[in-house]
């Protein structure tokens, strides 16, 4: 994950230079990665929405 976090902003800013002024930090303080095999979409949506409040 760290390798992706280091490389992605550089690649995006090379392609979209205006991001430097509009998006100084491309990452939030949290990260969640998981598989959701078989989980209902409503459960996943509810989880994502509750994370916005934290």
PDB file of N, CA and C in Angstrom:
ATOM      1  N   UNK A   1       0.823  -1.187   0.000  1.00  0.00           N
ATOM      2  CA  UNK A   1       0.000   0.000   0.000  1.00  0.00           C
ATOM      3  C   UNK A   1       0.874   1.259   0.000  1.00  0.00           C
ATOM      4  N   UNK A   2       1.933   1.240   0.781  1.00  0.00           N
ATOM      5  CA  UNK A   2       2.806   2.424   0.857  1.00  0.00           C
ATOM      6  C   UNK A   2       3.420   2.753  -0.499  1.00  0.00           C
ATOM      7  N   UNK A   3       3.780   1.730  -1.269  1.00  0.00           N
ATOM      8  CA  UNK A   3       4.363   1.976  -2.593  1.00  0.00           C
ATOM      9  C   UNK A   3       3.354   2.676  -3.499  1.00  0.00           C
ATOM     10  N   UNK A   4       2.119   2.264  -3.415  1.00  0.00           N
ATOM     11  CA  UNK A   4       1.063   2.899  -4.214  1.00  0.00           C
ATOM     12  C   UNK A   4       0.874   4.344  -3.759  1.00  0.00           C
ATOM     13  N   UNK A   5       0.860   4.557  -2.440  1.00  0.00           N
ATOM     14  CA  UNK A   5       0.666   5.907  -1.913  1.00  0.00           C
ATOM     15  C   UNK A   5       1.801   6.846  -2.313  1.00  0.00           C
ATOM     16  N   UNK A   6       3.011   6.323  -2.419  1.00  0.00           N
ATOM     17  CA  UNK A   6       4.143   7.175  -2.795  1.00  0.00           C
ATOM     18  C   UNK A   6       4.118   7.516  -4.278  1.00  0.00           C
ATOM     19  N   UNK A   7       3.772   6.567  -5.108  1.00  0.00           N
ATOM     20  CA  UNK A   7       3.869   6.754  -6.558  1.00  0.00           C
ATOM     21  C   UNK A   7       2.653   7.467  -7.156  1.00  0.00           C
ATOM     22  N   UNK A   8       1.479   7.159  -6.674  1.00  0.00           N
ATOM     23  CA  UNK A   8       0.245   7.683  -7.269  1.00  0.00           C
ATOM     24  C   UNK A   8       0.182   9.199  -7.353  1.00  0.00           C
ATOM     25  N   UNK A   9       0.473   9.936  -6.275  1.00  0.00           N
ATOM     26  CA  UNK A   9       0.384  11.403  -6.379  1.00  0.00           C
ATOM     27  C   UNK A   9       1.334  11.973  -7.429  1.00  0.00           C
ATOM     28  N   UNK A  10       2.519  11.410  -7.517  1.00  0.00           N
ATOM     29  CA  UNK A  10       3.490  11.914  -8.499  1.00  0.00           C
ATOM     30  C   UNK A  10       2.959  11.714  -9.913  1.00  0.00           C
ATOM     31  N   UNK A  11       2.442  10.538 -10.182  1.00  0.00           N
ATOM     32  CA  UNK A  11       1.911  10.235 -11.514  1.00  0.00           C
ATOM     33  C   UNK A  11       0.720  11.145 -11.826  1.00  0.00           C
ATOM     34  N   UNK A  12      -0.173  11.305 -10.868  1.00  0.00           N
ATOM     35  CA  UNK A  12      -1.344  12.163 -11.088  1.00  0.00           C
ATOM     36  C   UNK A  12      -0.952  13.614 -11.308  1.00  0.00           C
ATOM     37  N   UNK A  13      -0.001  14.100 -10.515  1.00  0.00           N
ATOM     38  CA  UNK A  13       0.400  15.504 -10.647  1.00  0.00           C
ATOM     39  C   UNK A  13       1.175  15.765 -11.926  1.00  0.00           C
ATOM     40  N   UNK A  14       1.865  14.762 -12.434  1.00  0.00           N
ATOM     41  CA  UNK A  14       2.538  14.928 -13.730  1.00  0.00           C
ATOM     42  C   UNK A  14       1.507  15.085 -14.842  1.00  0.00           C
ATOM     43  N   UNK A  15       0.436  14.307 -14.745  1.00  0.00           N
ATOM     44  CA  UNK A  15      -0.595  14.362 -15.778  1.00  0.00           C
ATOM     45  C   UNK A  15      -1.539  15.554 -15.587  1.00  0.00           C
ATOM     46  N   UNK A  16      -1.787  15.934 -14.338  1.00  0.00           N
ATOM     47  CA  UNK A  16      -2.710  17.023 -14.021  1.00  0.00           C
ATOM     48  C   UNK A  16      -2.010  18.023 -13.096  1.00  0.00           C
ATOM     49  N   UNK A  17      -1.189  18.922 -13.630  1.00  0.00           N
ATOM     50  CA  UNK A  17      -0.411  19.858 -12.808  1.00  0.00           C
ATOM     51  C   UNK A  17      -1.259  20.729 -11.877  1.00  0.00           C
ATOM     52  N   UNK A  18      -2.484  21.023 -12.253  1.00  0.00           N
ATOM     53  CA  UNK A  18      -3.347  21.866 -11.431  1.00  0.00           C
ATOM     54  C   UNK A  18      -3.685  21.215 -10.092  1.00  0.00           C
ATOM     55  N   UNK A  19      -3.458  19.911  -9.958  1.00  0.00           N
ATOM     56  CA  UNK A  19      -3.739  19.238  -8.689  1.00  0.00           C
ATOM     57  C   UNK A  19      -2.856  19.744  -7.551  1.00  0.00           C
ATOM     58  N   UNK A  20      -1.661  20.221  -7.876  1.00  0.00           N
ATOM     59  CA  UNK A  20      -0.745  20.701  -6.834  1.00  0.00           C
ATOM     60  C   UNK A  20      -1.372  21.809  -6.005  1.00  0.00           C
ATOM     61  N   UNK A  21      -2.092  22.702  -6.657  1.00  0.00           N
ATOM     62  CA  UNK A  21      -2.697  23.812  -5.921  1.00  0.00           C
ATOM     63  C   UNK A  21      -4.067  23.454  -5.347  1.00  0.00           C
ATOM     64  N   UNK A  22      -4.753  22.538  -5.960  1.00  0.00           N
ATOM     65  CA  UNK A  22      -6.099  22.187  -5.504  1.00  0.00           C
ATOM     66  C   UNK A  22      -6.120  21.060  -4.480  1.00  0.00           C
ATOM     67  N   UNK A  23      -5.110  20.222  -4.516  1.00  0.00           N
ATOM     68  CA  UNK A  23      -5.097  19.034  -3.669  1.00  0.00           C
ATOM     69  C   UNK A  23      -3.699  18.833  -3.092  1.00  0.00           C
ATOM     70  N   UNK A  24      -3.331  19.629  -2.081  1.00  0.00           N
ATOM     71  CA  UNK A  24      -1.972  19.552  -1.547  1.00  0.00           C
ATOM     72  C   UNK A  24      -1.631  18.180  -0.964  1.00  0.00           C
ATOM     73  N   UNK A  25      -2.606  17.512  -0.363  1.00  0.00           N
ATOM     74  CA  UNK A  25      -2.371  16.181   0.188  1.00  0.00           C
ATOM     75  C   UNK A  25      -3.417  15.230  -0.376  1.00  0.00           C
ATOM     76  N   UNK A  26      -3.019  14.272  -1.194  1.00  0.00           N
ATOM     77  CA  UNK A  26      -3.987  13.395  -1.839  1.00  0.00           C
ATOM     78  C   UNK A  26      -4.543  12.296  -0.939  1.00  0.00           C
ATOM     79  N   UNK A  27      -3.988  12.115   0.247  1.00  0.00           N
ATOM     80  CA  UNK A  27      -4.408  11.005   1.100  1.00  0.00           C
ATOM     81  C   UNK A  27      -5.050  11.499   2.384  1.00  0.00           C
ATOM     82  N   UNK A  28      -6.011  10.748   2.843  1.00  0.00           N
ATOM     83  CA  UNK A  28      -6.630  11.025   4.132  1.00  0.00           C
ATOM     84  C   UNK A  28      -5.821  10.329   5.216  1.00  0.00           C
ATOM     85  N   UNK A  29      -6.240  10.491   6.461  1.00  0.00           N
ATOM     86  CA  UNK A  29      -5.544   9.859   7.577  1.00  0.00           C
ATOM     87  C   UNK A  29      -5.915   8.396   7.761  1.00  0.00           C
ATOM     88  N   UNK A  30      -6.858   7.908   6.984  1.00  0.00           N
ATOM     89  CA  UNK A  30      -7.276   6.523   7.157  1.00  0.00           C
ATOM     90  C   UNK A  30      -7.251   5.782   5.837  1.00  0.00           C
ATOM     91  N   UNK A  31      -7.185   4.494   5.959  1.00  0.00           N
ATOM     92  CA  UNK A  31      -7.164   3.641   4.777  1.00  0.00           C
ATOM     93  C   UNK A  31      -7.853   2.335   5.132  1.00  0.00           C
ATOM     94  N   UNK A  32      -8.669   1.822   4.242  1.00  0.00           N
ATOM     95  CA  UNK A  32      -9.338   0.553   4.477  1.00  0.00           C
ATOM     96  C   UNK A  32      -9.282  -0.263   3.204  1.00  0.00           C
ATOM     97  N   UNK A  33      -8.749  -1.461   3.313  1.00  0.00           N
ATOM     98  CA  UNK A  33      -8.681  -2.368   2.176  1.00  0.00           C
ATOM     99  C   UNK A  33      -9.214  -3.713   2.639  1.00  0.00           C
ATOM    100  N   UNK A  34     -10.169  -4.254   1.901  1.00  0.00           N
ATOM    101  CA  UNK A  34     -10.726  -5.552   2.259  1.00  0.00           C
ATOM    102  C   UNK A  34     -11.451  -6.146   1.067  1.00  0.00           C
ATOM    103  N   UNK A  35     -11.697  -7.418   1.162  1.00  0.00           N
ATOM    104  CA  UNK A  35     -12.552  -8.046   0.164  1.00  0.00           C
ATOM    105  C   UNK A  35     -13.961  -8.066   0.734  1.00  0.00           C
ATOM    106  N   UNK A  36     -14.931  -8.096  -0.136  1.00  0.00           N
ATOM    107  CA  UNK A  36     -16.318  -8.071   0.316  1.00  0.00           C
ATOM    108  C   UNK A  36     -17.115  -9.197  -0.335  1.00  0.00           C
ATOM    109  N   UNK A  37     -16.452 -10.296  -0.522  1.00  0.00           N
ATOM    110  CA  UNK A  37     -17.096 -11.427  -1.188  1.00  0.00           C
ATOM    111  C   UNK A  37     -18.418 -11.780  -0.503  1.00  0.00           C
ATOM    112  N   UNK A  38     -19.487 -11.658  -1.232  1.00  0.00           N
ATOM    113  CA  UNK A  38     -20.790 -12.060  -0.731  1.00  0.00           C
ATOM    114  C   UNK A  38     -21.505 -11.027   0.128  1.00  0.00           C
ATOM    115  N   UNK A  39     -20.851  -9.936   0.477  1.00  0.00           N
ATOM    116  CA  UNK A  39     -21.511  -8.920   1.307  1.00  0.00           C
ATOM    117  C   UNK A  39     -22.501  -8.137   0.456  1.00  0.00           C
ATOM    118  N   UNK A  40     -23.678  -7.885   0.987  1.00  0.00           N
ATOM    119  CA  UNK A  40     -24.655  -7.091   0.237  1.00  0.00           C
ATOM    120  C   UNK A  40     -24.147  -5.661   0.021  1.00  0.00           C
ATOM    121  N   UNK A  41     -24.448  -5.106  -1.119  1.00  0.00           N
ATOM    122  CA  UNK A  41     -24.016  -3.752  -1.451  1.00  0.00           C
ATOM    123  C   UNK A  41     -24.516  -2.741  -0.423  1.00  0.00           C
ATOM    124  N   UNK A  42     -25.698  -2.947   0.111  1.00  0.00           N
ATOM    125  CA  UNK A  42     -26.242  -2.015   1.106  1.00  0.00           C
ATOM    126  C   UNK A  42     -25.364  -1.962   2.358  1.00  0.00           C
ATOM    127  N   UNK A  43     -24.801  -3.085   2.760  1.00  0.00           N
ATOM    128  CA  UNK A  43     -23.923  -3.130   3.934  1.00  0.00           C
ATOM    129  C   UNK A  43     -22.631  -2.375   3.651  1.00  0.00           C
ATOM    130  N   UNK A  44     -22.088  -2.559   2.469  1.00  0.00           N
ATOM    131  CA  UNK A  44     -20.847  -1.875   2.089  1.00  0.00           C
ATOM    132  C   UNK A  44     -21.078  -0.371   2.031  1.00  0.00           C
ATOM    133  N   UNK A  45     -22.174   0.051   1.406  1.00  0.00           N
ATOM    134  CA  UNK A  45     -22.489   1.480   1.318  1.00  0.00           C
ATOM    135  C   UNK A  45     -22.654   2.093   2.702  1.00  0.00           C
ATOM    136  N   UNK A  46     -23.335   1.380   3.599  1.00  0.00           N
ATOM    137  CA  UNK A  46     -23.536   1.887   4.954  1.00  0.00           C
ATOM    138  C   UNK A  46     -22.193   2.049   5.666  1.00  0.00           C
ATOM    139  N   UNK A  47     -21.307   1.090   5.498  1.00  0.00           N
ATOM    140  CA  UNK A  47     -19.980   1.183   6.116  1.00  0.00           C
ATOM    141  C   UNK A  47     -19.232   2.418   5.615  1.00  0.00           C
ATOM    142  N   UNK A  48     -19.213   2.616   4.309  1.00  0.00           N
ATOM    143  CA  UNK A  48     -18.493   3.753   3.728  1.00  0.00           C
ATOM    144  C   UNK A  48     -19.085   5.061   4.229  1.00  0.00           C
ATOM    145  N   UNK A  49     -20.390   5.164   4.261  1.00  0.00           N
ATOM    146  CA  UNK A  49     -21.040   6.393   4.721  1.00  0.00           C
ATOM    147  C   UNK A  49     -20.711   6.688   6.183  1.00  0.00           C
ATOM    148  N   UNK A  50     -20.656   5.679   7.027  1.00  0.00           N
ATOM    149  CA  UNK A  50     -20.358   5.928   8.444  1.00  0.00           C
ATOM    150  C   UNK A  50     -18.907   6.346   8.634  1.00  0.00           C
ATOM    151  N   UNK A  51     -18.027   6.000   7.727  1.00  0.00           N
ATOM    152  CA  UNK A  51     -16.623   6.393   7.842  1.00  0.00           C
ATOM    153  C   UNK A  51     -16.439   7.888   7.611  1.00  0.00           C
ATOM    154  N   UNK A  52     -17.345   8.499   6.867  1.00  0.00           N
ATOM    155  CA  UNK A  52     -17.260   9.937   6.607  1.00  0.00           C
ATOM    156  C   UNK A  52     -17.470  10.745   7.883  1.00  0.00           C
ATOM    157  N   UNK A  53     -18.184  10.185   8.847  1.00  0.00           N
ATOM    158  CA  UNK A  53     -18.494  10.885  10.091  1.00  0.00           C
ATOM    159  C   UNK A  53     -17.370  10.797  11.118  1.00  0.00           C
ATOM    160  N   UNK A  54     -16.387   9.977  10.889  1.00  0.00           N
ATOM    161  CA  UNK A  54     -15.308   9.772  11.874  1.00  0.00           C
ATOM    162  C   UNK A  54     -14.230  10.789  11.749  1.00  0.00           C
TER     163      UNK A  54
END
